[in-house]
C-alpha positions as a printed Julia matrix, in Angstrom:
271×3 Matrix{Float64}:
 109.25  -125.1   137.92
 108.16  -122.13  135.69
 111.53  -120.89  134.75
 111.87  -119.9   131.53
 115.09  -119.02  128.87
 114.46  -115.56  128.43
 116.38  -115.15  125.61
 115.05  -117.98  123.64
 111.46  -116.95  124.84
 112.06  -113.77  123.38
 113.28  -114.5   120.04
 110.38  -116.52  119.19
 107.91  -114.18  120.49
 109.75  -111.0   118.36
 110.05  -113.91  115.28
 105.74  -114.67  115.66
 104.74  -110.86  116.05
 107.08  -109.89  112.99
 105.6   -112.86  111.02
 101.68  -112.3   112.67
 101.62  -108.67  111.19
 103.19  -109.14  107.73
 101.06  -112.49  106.9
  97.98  -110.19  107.96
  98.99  -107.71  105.24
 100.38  -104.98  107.72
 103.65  -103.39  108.85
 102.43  -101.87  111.98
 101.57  -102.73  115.47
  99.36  -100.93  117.56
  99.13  -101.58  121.56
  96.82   -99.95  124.13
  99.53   -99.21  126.98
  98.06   -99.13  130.42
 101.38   -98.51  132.16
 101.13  -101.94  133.33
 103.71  -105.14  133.7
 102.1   -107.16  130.18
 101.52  -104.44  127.79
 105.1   -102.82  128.34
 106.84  -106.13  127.57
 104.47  -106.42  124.65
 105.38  -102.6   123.51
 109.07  -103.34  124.24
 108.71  -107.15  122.0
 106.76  -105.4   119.23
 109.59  -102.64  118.98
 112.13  -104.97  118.59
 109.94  -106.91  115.99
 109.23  -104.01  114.04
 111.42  -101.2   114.82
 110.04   -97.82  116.55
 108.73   -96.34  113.13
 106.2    -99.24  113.2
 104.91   -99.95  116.47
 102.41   -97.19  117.95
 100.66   -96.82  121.56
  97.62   -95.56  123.12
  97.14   -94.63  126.74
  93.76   -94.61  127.25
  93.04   -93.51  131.37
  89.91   -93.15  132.49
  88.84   -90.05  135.57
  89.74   -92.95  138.28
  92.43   -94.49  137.13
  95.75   -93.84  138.89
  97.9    -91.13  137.97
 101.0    -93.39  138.5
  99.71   -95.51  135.28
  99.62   -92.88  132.84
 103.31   -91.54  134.01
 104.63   -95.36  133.54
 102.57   -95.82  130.35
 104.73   -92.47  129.37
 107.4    -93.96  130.72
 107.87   -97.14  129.24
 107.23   -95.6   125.52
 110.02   -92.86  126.39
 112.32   -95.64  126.74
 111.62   -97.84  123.88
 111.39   -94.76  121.53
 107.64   -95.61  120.94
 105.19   -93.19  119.58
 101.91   -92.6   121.36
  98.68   -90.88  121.84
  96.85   -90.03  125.25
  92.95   -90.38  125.02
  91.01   -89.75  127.82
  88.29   -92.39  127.87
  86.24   -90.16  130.32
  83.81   -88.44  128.28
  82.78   -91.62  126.6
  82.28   -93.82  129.16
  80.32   -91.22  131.74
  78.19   -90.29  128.48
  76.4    -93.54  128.73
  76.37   -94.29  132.65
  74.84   -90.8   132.75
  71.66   -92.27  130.8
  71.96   -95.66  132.17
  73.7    -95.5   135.6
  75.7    -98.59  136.55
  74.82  -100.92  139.51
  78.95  -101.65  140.19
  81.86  -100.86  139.66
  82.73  -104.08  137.55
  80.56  -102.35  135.06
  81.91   -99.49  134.91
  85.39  -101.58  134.33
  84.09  -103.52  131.57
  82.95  -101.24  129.89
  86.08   -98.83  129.79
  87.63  -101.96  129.11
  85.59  -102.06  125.95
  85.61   -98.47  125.04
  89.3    -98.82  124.8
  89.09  -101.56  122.53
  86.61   -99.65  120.75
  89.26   -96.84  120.23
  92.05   -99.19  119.63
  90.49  -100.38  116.47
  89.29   -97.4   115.39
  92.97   -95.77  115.58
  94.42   -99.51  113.77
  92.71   -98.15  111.04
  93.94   -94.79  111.33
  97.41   -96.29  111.69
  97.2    -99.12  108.96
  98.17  -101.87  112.42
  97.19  -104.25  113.98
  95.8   -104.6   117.26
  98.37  -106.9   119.54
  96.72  -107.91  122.86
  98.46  -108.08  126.13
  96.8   -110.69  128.05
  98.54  -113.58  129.93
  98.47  -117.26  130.38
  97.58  -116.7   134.01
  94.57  -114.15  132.88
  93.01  -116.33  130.1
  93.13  -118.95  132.12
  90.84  -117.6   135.02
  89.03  -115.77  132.83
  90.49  -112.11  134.61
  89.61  -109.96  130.75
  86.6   -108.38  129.73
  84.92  -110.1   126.74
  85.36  -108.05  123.88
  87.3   -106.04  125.75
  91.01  -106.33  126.67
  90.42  -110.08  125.47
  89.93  -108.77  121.95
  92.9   -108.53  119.79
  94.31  -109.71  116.44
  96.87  -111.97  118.23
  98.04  -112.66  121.93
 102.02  -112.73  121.91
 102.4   -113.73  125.91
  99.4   -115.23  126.05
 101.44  -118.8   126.65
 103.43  -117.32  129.23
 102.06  -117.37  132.82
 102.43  -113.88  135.04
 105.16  -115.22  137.27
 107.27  -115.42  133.55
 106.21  -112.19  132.57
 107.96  -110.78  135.04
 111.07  -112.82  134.53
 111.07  -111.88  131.15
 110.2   -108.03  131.73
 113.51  -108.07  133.5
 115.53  -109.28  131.05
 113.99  -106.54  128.26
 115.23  -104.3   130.59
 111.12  -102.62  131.94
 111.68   -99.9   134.07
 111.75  -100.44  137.71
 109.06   -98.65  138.88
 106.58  -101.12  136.25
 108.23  -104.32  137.22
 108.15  -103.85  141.07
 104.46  -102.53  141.84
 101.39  -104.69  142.33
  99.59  -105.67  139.53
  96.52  -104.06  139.09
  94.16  -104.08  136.46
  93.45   -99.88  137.52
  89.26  -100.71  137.46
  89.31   -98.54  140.52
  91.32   -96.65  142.81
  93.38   -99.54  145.17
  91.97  -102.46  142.88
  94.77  -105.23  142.54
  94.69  -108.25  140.82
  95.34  -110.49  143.45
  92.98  -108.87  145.34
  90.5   -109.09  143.21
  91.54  -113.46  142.49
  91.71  -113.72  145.66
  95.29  -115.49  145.12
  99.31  -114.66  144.75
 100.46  -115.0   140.97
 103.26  -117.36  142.21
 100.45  -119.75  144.04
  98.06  -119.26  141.13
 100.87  -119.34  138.31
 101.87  -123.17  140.11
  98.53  -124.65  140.62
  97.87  -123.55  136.77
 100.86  -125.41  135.46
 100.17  -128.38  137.71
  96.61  -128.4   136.88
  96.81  -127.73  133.09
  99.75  -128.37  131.59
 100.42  -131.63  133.58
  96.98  -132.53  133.95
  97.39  -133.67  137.85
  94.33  -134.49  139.66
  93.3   -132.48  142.71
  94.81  -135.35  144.82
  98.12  -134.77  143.49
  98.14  -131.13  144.0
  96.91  -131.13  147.5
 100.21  -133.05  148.12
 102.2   -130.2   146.9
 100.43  -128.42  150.25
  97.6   -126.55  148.24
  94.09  -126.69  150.17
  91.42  -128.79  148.31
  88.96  -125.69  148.29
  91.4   -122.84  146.54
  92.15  -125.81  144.04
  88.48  -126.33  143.2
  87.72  -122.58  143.06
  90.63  -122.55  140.97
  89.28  -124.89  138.37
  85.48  -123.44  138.53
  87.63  -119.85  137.38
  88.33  -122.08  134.83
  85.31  -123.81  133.68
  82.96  -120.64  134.12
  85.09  -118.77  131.68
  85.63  -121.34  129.02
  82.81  -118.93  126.61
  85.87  -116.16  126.74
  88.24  -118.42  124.75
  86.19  -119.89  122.33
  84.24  -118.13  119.24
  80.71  -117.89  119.22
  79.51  -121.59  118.46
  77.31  -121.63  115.66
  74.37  -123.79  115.3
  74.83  -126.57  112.41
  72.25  -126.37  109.43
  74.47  -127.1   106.31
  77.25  -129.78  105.75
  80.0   -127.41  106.26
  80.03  -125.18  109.24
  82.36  -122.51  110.82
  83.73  -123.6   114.0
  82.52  -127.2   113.38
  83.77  -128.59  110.28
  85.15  -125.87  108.25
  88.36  -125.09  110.55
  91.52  -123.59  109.09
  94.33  -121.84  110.5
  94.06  -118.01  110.91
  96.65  -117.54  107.75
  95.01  -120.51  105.56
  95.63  -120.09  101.69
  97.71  -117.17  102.58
């Protein structure tokens, strides 16, 4: 149901980065690398879009995140001949929880989520790039992202493709083993996993997405696939609840032409 042509998937992904950074004005990526499944096919995409000399990463671990990430984040940019900086988040982050302590751990995760943003930008200048994001059909979907955080980017290059495709098409640019065949994990805190943490298998989640969105079945239809009623309806709340993280700010309307409302162009208008 969700198989995809890898090699035609991949050509128009390396053709839209190439022509997302040069209609920008730039001639550089730049990708925070978490040693994760998404952002090493986005590294190993944005190297073949642009060539090694113009794609740079960023590892960016904080004190609890796994060892195992930073060695893969290493890893993958060994292979694809990537250049790439290691910032420890640490200071940063413990800076401010040690003036306003945090009630969970989810806050501690969004906000290294958004530090590394924060340094991510920061370094695009530095490197004349542009941020490319690494989130996922599956992710936007549910709303898995921190606002303003790993959801921020200039553009989202597999951000059409759902995780289960990810992985198909890790495998055919070649991601190291070790990347492709762990669980995903978002590395928020030691043992965290996504599915854990959605409460649901990509593959289950990945189908009930397509069937739900892209087909636009009902919840009658699914269940007759053999999906309980409840997981589909907490399925579609994931959805509605997080509708604010893929939309702009609205704007309230005081003039005849407003952002967002009626004054609506494409991202590269006039350009």
């Amino acid at each position: 149901m969700l198989k995809i042509r890898c090699d035609l998937v991949q050509k128009i992904l390396v053709t839209s980065i190439r022509d997302s950074i040069h209609k920008n004005g730039f001639k550089n990526a730049i990708i925070g690398v978490s040693g994760g499944l998404d952002s090493a096919v986005v590294l190993a995409l944005c190297r073949k879009a642009l060539g090694a000399r113009h794609t740079f990463a960023l590892l960016l671990p904080y004190r609890v995140s796994s060892p195992a990430s930073l060695d893969h984040g290493k890893m993958v940019c060994a292979k694809f001949k990537v250049p790439y900086e290691v910032i420890d988040i640490s200071p940063a982050v413990d800076a401010y929880f040690d003036r306003f302590p945090a009630e969970n751990r989810l806050q501690i995760g969004n906000k290294c989520a958004r530090e590394r943003m924060s340094v991510l930008y920061d370094f695009s200048v530095r490197k004349k790039a542009l941020v490319v994001g690494t989130s996922n059909k599956s992710e936007i979907l549910v709303g898995y992202s921190t606002q303003f955080g790993d959801a921020a980017a200039a553009f989202l290059p597999i951000g059409d493709l759902y995780k289960t495709q990810v992985f198909e098409l890790a495998r055919h640019l070649d991601i190291p083993e070790a990347i492709v065949a762990k669980m995903p994990s978002a590395d928020l805190w030691p043992g965290q996993t996504d599915e854990g943490e959605i409460g649901i298998t990509y593959k289950d989640l990945d189908i009930i997405l397509h069937l739900m969105i892209d087909r636009r079945w009902d919840e009658g239809e699914i269940v007759e696939r053999g999906y309980p009623l409840p997981l589909i309806r907490r399925i579609n709340k994931m959805i509605v609840n997080s509708q604010f993280k893929r939309t702009m700010p609205p704007v309230v309307k005081l003039h005849a032409r407003t952002v967002g409302i009626d004054f609506r162009y494409l991202r590269d208008w006039n350009k």
